[in-house]
Amino acid sequence: CDLAHTIIGLVMRLGSNYHERRSYMRKNNERHFYLEALKKAGLEYEALSRAESVDHLASLKVKRKYWVETGKAMVRWKNSQLAARAEGIAAEKNARFESIKVKLIDMGWDEKDFPMSNKAFRSLVLKGQKLTPKIWENIKPKLEPLLETSRTERLESEKVLRRLTREGAIRRFYREIGRDTMDLPFENPRLDSFLPATEEIHALPSIKLLLQNDTETVEEA
C-alpha cells in the first residue's frame, strides 16, 4: 500500500479517535493498534533506499499539502452550509412572526402588547415552522392570555407615567407661582421652606381631582 497515505491516514484516525472515544479501555486499545501500525510503517520506510526515501518524502510533502488544503476546503464548505441554514431558519422565524403579527393586529391587539421578553410568547411566534391555519388555531388560545397580561401591565405602567408627568407639571407650576408671588430675585433652592409642601398641595380637592384625571397629556399655562 501507499506508505504516505497509510501514515497520514493512521495519524488522522488516531487523533480523531483519541479525542472522541469516551471508553478508557477502547481508547487505549485503539491507541495501541495505531502505535503498532505506525511502528510497522516506520520499519517499511527504513527499508527504502536513499533515493527511494527522498522521492517518498517529496511525495509525502505534496500529499500532505493536498490533505491540508482539502481539509480547509471542507471546513469552509461546512461553515457556509451552517451559515446558510442559520439564515434560512431566521427567515422562516421572521416570516412566521410577521404572519402572526398581522393576524393579532387584525384582532385588535397593538404591537406594544407583544411580550417579546416572555419566553413562552417567543417560543410560539419565533419558530422555524410555517404558519398554517391548523397551527394558528392551535397557538391562538395560547397567545391571547399572554397578550392580555402584557396589555394590562403596559396600560398600568403608562397610567403611572402619566400620573408622574402630571405631578411634575403641577410641582413646576406651583414653584413658579410661589416664586412670582414672593417676588424672589433669584432661584432660591430653599423655596419649599417658605411654602406649603408639595404633598399638601396635592391633597387639595381641586389638585387631587386634577391628578386623578387620567389624561394622556398635560397642558401647562
Coordinates of N, CA, C and O in Angstrom, one line a residue, residues 102-185:
V102 N -49.7 40.2 11.8 CA -50.8 40.7 11.0 C -52.1 40.2 11.6 O -53.1 41.0 11.7
K103 N -52.2 38.9 11.9 CA -53.4 38.4 12.5 C -53.8 39.0 13.8 O -55.0 39.3 14.1
L104 N -52.8 39.2 14.7 CA -53.1 39.8 16.0 C -53.5 41.2 15.9 O -54.4 41.6 16.6
I105 N -52.9 42.0 15.0 CA -53.3 43.4 14.8 C -54.7 43.4 14.3 O -55.5 44.3 14.7
D106 N -55.0 42.5 13.4 CA -56.4 42.5 12.8 C -57.4 42.2 13.9 O -58.6 42.6 13.8
M107 N -57.0 41.4 15.0 CA -57.9 41.1 16.1 C -58.0 42.3 17.1 O -58.8 42.2 18.0
G108 N -57.2 43.3 16.9 CA -57.3 44.5 17.8 C -56.2 44.7 18.7 O -56.2 45.6 19.5
W109 N -55.2 43.8 18.7 CA -54.0 43.9 19.5 C -53.1 44.9 19.0 O -53.0 45.1 17.8
D110 N -52.3 45.6 19.9 CA -51.3 46.5 19.5 C -49.9 45.8 19.6 O -49.7 45.0 20.4
E111 N -49.0 46.2 18.7 CA -47.7 45.6 18.7 C -47.0 45.8 20.0 O -46.2 45.0 20.4
K112 N -47.4 46.9 20.7 CA -46.8 47.2 22.0 C -47.3 46.2 23.1 O -46.7 46.1 24.1
D113 N -48.3 45.4 22.7 CA -48.8 44.4 23.7 C -48.0 43.1 23.5 O -48.2 42.2 24.4
F114 N -47.2 43.0 22.5 CA -46.5 41.7 22.3 C -45.4 41.6 23.4 O -44.4 42.4 23.4
P115 N -45.5 40.6 24.3 CA -44.5 40.4 25.3 C -43.3 39.7 24.8 O -43.0 38.5 25.1
M116 N -42.4 40.4 24.1 CA -41.3 39.7 23.4 C -40.2 39.3 24.5 O -39.4 38.4 24.1
S117 N -40.3 39.8 25.7 CA -39.4 39.3 26.7 C -39.9 38.0 27.4 O -39.2 37.4 28.1
N118 N -41.1 37.6 27.0 CA -41.7 36.4 27.6 C -41.3 35.2 26.8 O -41.5 35.1 25.6
K119 N -40.6 34.3 27.4 CA -40.1 33.1 26.8 C -41.2 32.3 26.1 O -41.1 31.8 25.0
A120 N -42.3 32.1 26.8 CA -43.4 31.3 26.2 C -44.0 32.0 25.0 O -44.3 31.3 24.0
F121 N -44.1 33.3 25.0 CA -44.6 34.0 23.8 C -43.6 33.9 22.6 O -44.0 33.6 21.5
R122 N -42.3 34.0 22.9 CA -41.3 33.9 21.8 C -41.3 32.5 21.2 O -41.1 32.3 20.0
S123 N -41.5 31.5 22.1 CA -41.4 30.1 21.6 C -42.6 29.8 20.6 O -42.5 28.9 19.8
L124 N -43.7 30.6 20.8 CA -44.8 30.4 19.9 C -44.7 31.1 18.6 O -45.1 30.7 17.5
V125 N -44.2 32.4 18.7 CA -44.2 33.2 17.5 C -42.9 33.1 16.7 O -42.9 33.3 15.5
L126 N -41.8 32.9 17.4 CA -40.5 32.8 16.7 C -40.0 31.4 16.6 O -39.2 30.9 17.3
K127 N -40.7 30.7 15.6 CA -40.4 29.3 15.4 C -40.2 29.0 13.9 O -40.9 29.6 13.1
G128 N -39.2 28.2 13.6 CA -38.9 27.9 12.2 C -39.9 26.9 11.6 O -39.5 25.9 11.1
Q129 N -41.1 27.3 11.6 CA -42.2 26.4 11.1 C -43.2 27.3 10.5 O -43.7 28.3 11.1
K130 N -43.6 27.0 9.2 CA -44.6 27.8 8.5 C -45.9 27.9 9.3 O -46.4 26.9 9.8
L131 N -46.6 29.0 9.3 CA -47.8 29.2 10.0 C -49.0 28.7 9.1 O -49.3 29.4 8.1
T132 N -49.5 27.6 9.4 CA -50.7 27.1 8.7 C -52.0 27.4 9.4 O -51.9 27.7 10.6
P133 N -53.1 27.3 8.8 CA -54.4 27.5 9.5 C -54.5 26.6 10.8 O -55.0 27.1 11.8
K134 N -54.1 25.4 10.6 CA -54.2 24.5 11.8 C -53.3 24.9 12.9 O -53.7 24.9 14.1
I135 N -52.1 25.3 12.6 CA -51.1 25.8 13.6 C -51.7 27.0 14.3 O -51.6 27.2 15.5
W136 N -52.2 28.0 13.5 CA -52.8 29.2 14.0 C -53.9 28.9 15.0 O -53.9 29.5 16.1
E137 N -54.8 28.0 14.7 CA -55.9 27.7 15.6 C -55.4 27.1 16.9 O -56.0 27.2 17.9
N138 N -54.2 26.4 16.8 CA -53.6 25.8 18.0 C -52.9 26.8 18.9 O -53.1 26.7 20.1
I139 N -52.2 27.7 18.3 CA -51.5 28.7 19.2 C -52.3 29.9 19.6 O -51.9 30.6 20.5
K140 N -53.3 30.2 18.8 CA -54.1 31.4 19.1 C -54.6 31.5 20.6 O -54.4 32.5 21.3
P141 N -55.2 30.4 21.1 CA -55.7 30.5 22.5 C -54.5 30.5 23.5 O -54.7 30.9 24.7
K142 N -53.3 30.1 23.1 CA -52.2 30.2 24.0 C -51.6 31.6 24.0 O -51.0 32.0 25.0
L143 N -51.8 32.3 22.9 CA -51.2 33.7 22.8 C -52.1 34.7 23.5 O -51.6 35.6 24.1
E144 N -53.4 34.5 23.5 CA -54.3 35.5 24.0 C -54.1 35.8 25.5 O -54.1 37.0 25.8
P145 N -54.0 34.9 26.4 CA -53.8 35.2 27.8 C -52.4 35.9 28.0 O -52.3 36.8 28.9
L146 N -51.4 35.6 27.2 CA -50.1 36.3 27.3 C -50.2 37.7 26.9 O -49.7 38.6 27.5
L147 N -51.0 37.9 25.8 CA -51.2 39.3 25.3 C -52.0 40.1 26.3 O -51.8 41.3 26.5
E148 N -53.1 39.5 26.9 CA -53.9 40.2 27.8 C -53.1 40.6 29.1 O -53.3 41.8 29.5
T149 N -52.3 39.7 29.6 CA -51.5 40.1 30.7 C -50.5 41.2 30.4 O -50.3 42.2 31.1
S150 N -49.9 41.1 29.2 CA -48.9 42.1 28.8 C -49.6 43.5 28.6 O -49.1 44.5 29.0
R151 N -50.8 43.5 28.0 CA -51.6 44.7 27.8 C -51.9 45.4 29.1 O -51.8 46.6 29.3
T152 N -52.4 44.6 30.1 CA -52.8 45.1 31.4 C -51.6 45.7 32.1 O -51.7 46.8 32.6
E153 N -50.4 45.1 32.0 CA -49.2 45.6 32.6 C -48.8 46.9 31.9 O -48.4 47.9 32.6
R154 N -48.9 46.9 30.6 CA -48.5 48.1 29.8 C -49.4 49.3 30.2 O -48.9 50.4 30.4
L155 N -50.7 49.1 30.2 CA -51.6 50.2 30.5 C -51.4 50.7 31.9 O -51.5 51.9 32.1
E156 N -51.2 49.8 32.8 CA -50.9 50.2 34.2 C -49.7 51.1 34.3 O -49.6 52.1 35.0
S157 N -48.6 50.6 33.6 CA -47.4 51.3 33.6 C -47.5 52.7 33.0 O -47.0 53.7 33.5
E158 N -48.2 52.8 31.9 CA -48.4 54.0 31.2 C -49.3 55.0 32.1 O -49.0 56.2 32.1
K159 N -50.2 54.4 32.8 CA -51.0 55.2 33.7 C -50.2 55.9 34.8 O -50.3 57.0 35.1
V160 N -49.3 55.1 35.3 CA -48.4 55.6 36.4 C -47.5 56.7 35.8 O -47.3 57.7 36.5
L161 N -47.0 56.5 34.6 CA -46.1 57.5 34.0 C -46.9 58.8 33.8 O -46.3 59.9 33.9
R162 N -48.2 58.7 33.4 CA -49.0 59.9 33.1 C -49.2 60.6 34.5 O -49.2 61.9 34.5
R163 N -49.4 59.9 35.5 CA -49.6 60.5 36.8 C -48.3 61.2 37.2 O -48.4 62.4 37.7
L164 N -47.2 60.6 37.0 CA -45.9 61.2 37.4 C -45.7 62.5 36.6 O -45.2 63.5 37.1
T165 N -46.1 62.4 35.3 CA -46.0 63.6 34.4 C -46.8 64.8 35.0 O -46.4 65.9 35.0
R166 N -48.1 64.5 35.4 CA -49.0 65.5 35.9 C -48.4 66.1 37.2 O -48.4 67.3 37.5
E167 N -47.9 65.2 38.1 CA -47.3 65.7 39.3 C -46.1 66.6 39.1 O -46.0 67.6 39.7
G168 N -45.3 66.2 38.1 CA -44.1 67.1 37.8 C -44.6 68.4 37.3 O -44.0 69.5 37.6
A169 N -45.6 68.4 36.4 CA -46.1 69.7 35.8 C -46.6 70.6 36.9 O -46.4 71.8 37.0
I170 N -47.4 70.0 37.8 CA -48.0 70.8 38.9 C -46.9 71.3 39.9 O -47.0 72.4 40.3
R171 N -45.9 70.5 40.1 CA -44.8 70.9 41.0 C -44.1 72.1 40.4 O -43.8 73.1 41.1
R172 N -43.8 72.0 39.1 CA -43.1 73.1 38.5 C -43.9 74.4 38.5 O -43.5 75.5 38.8
F173 N -45.2 74.2 38.2 CA -46.1 75.4 38.1 C -46.3 76.0 39.5 O -46.3 77.2 39.7
Y174 N -46.4 75.2 40.5 CA -46.5 75.7 41.9 C -45.3 76.4 42.3 O -45.4 77.5 43.0
R175 N -44.1 75.9 42.0 CA -42.9 76.6 42.4 C -42.8 78.0 41.7 O -42.4 79.0 42.3
E176 N -43.2 78.0 40.4 CA -43.1 79.3 39.7 C -44.1 80.3 40.2 O -43.8 81.5 40.4
I177 N -45.3 79.9 40.6 CA -46.3 80.8 41.2 C -45.8 81.3 42.5 O -45.9 82.5 42.8
G178 N -45.2 80.4 43.3 CA -44.7 80.8 44.6 C -43.6 81.8 44.5 O -43.5 82.8 45.2
R179 N -42.7 81.5 43.6 CA -41.6 82.4 43.4 C -42.0 83.8 42.9 O -41.6 84.8 43.3
D180 N -43.0 83.8 42.0 CA -43.5 85.1 41.5 C -44.3 85.8 42.6 O -44.2 87.1 42.7
T181 N -45.0 85.1 43.4 CA -45.8 85.7 44.4 C -44.9 86.4 45.5 O -45.2 87.5 46.0
M182 N -43.8 85.7 45.8 CA -42.9 86.2 46.8 C -41.9 87.1 46.3 O -41.1 87.7 47.0
D183 N -41.9 87.3 44.9 CA -41.1 88.2 44.2 C -39.6 88.0 44.6 O -38.9 89.0 44.9
L184 N -39.2 86.8 44.6 CA -37.8 86.5 44.8 C -36.9 86.8 43.6 O -37.3 86.3 42.5
P185 N -35.8 87.5 43.7 CA -35.0 87.9 42.6 C -34.0 86.8 42.1 O -33.2 87.0 41.3

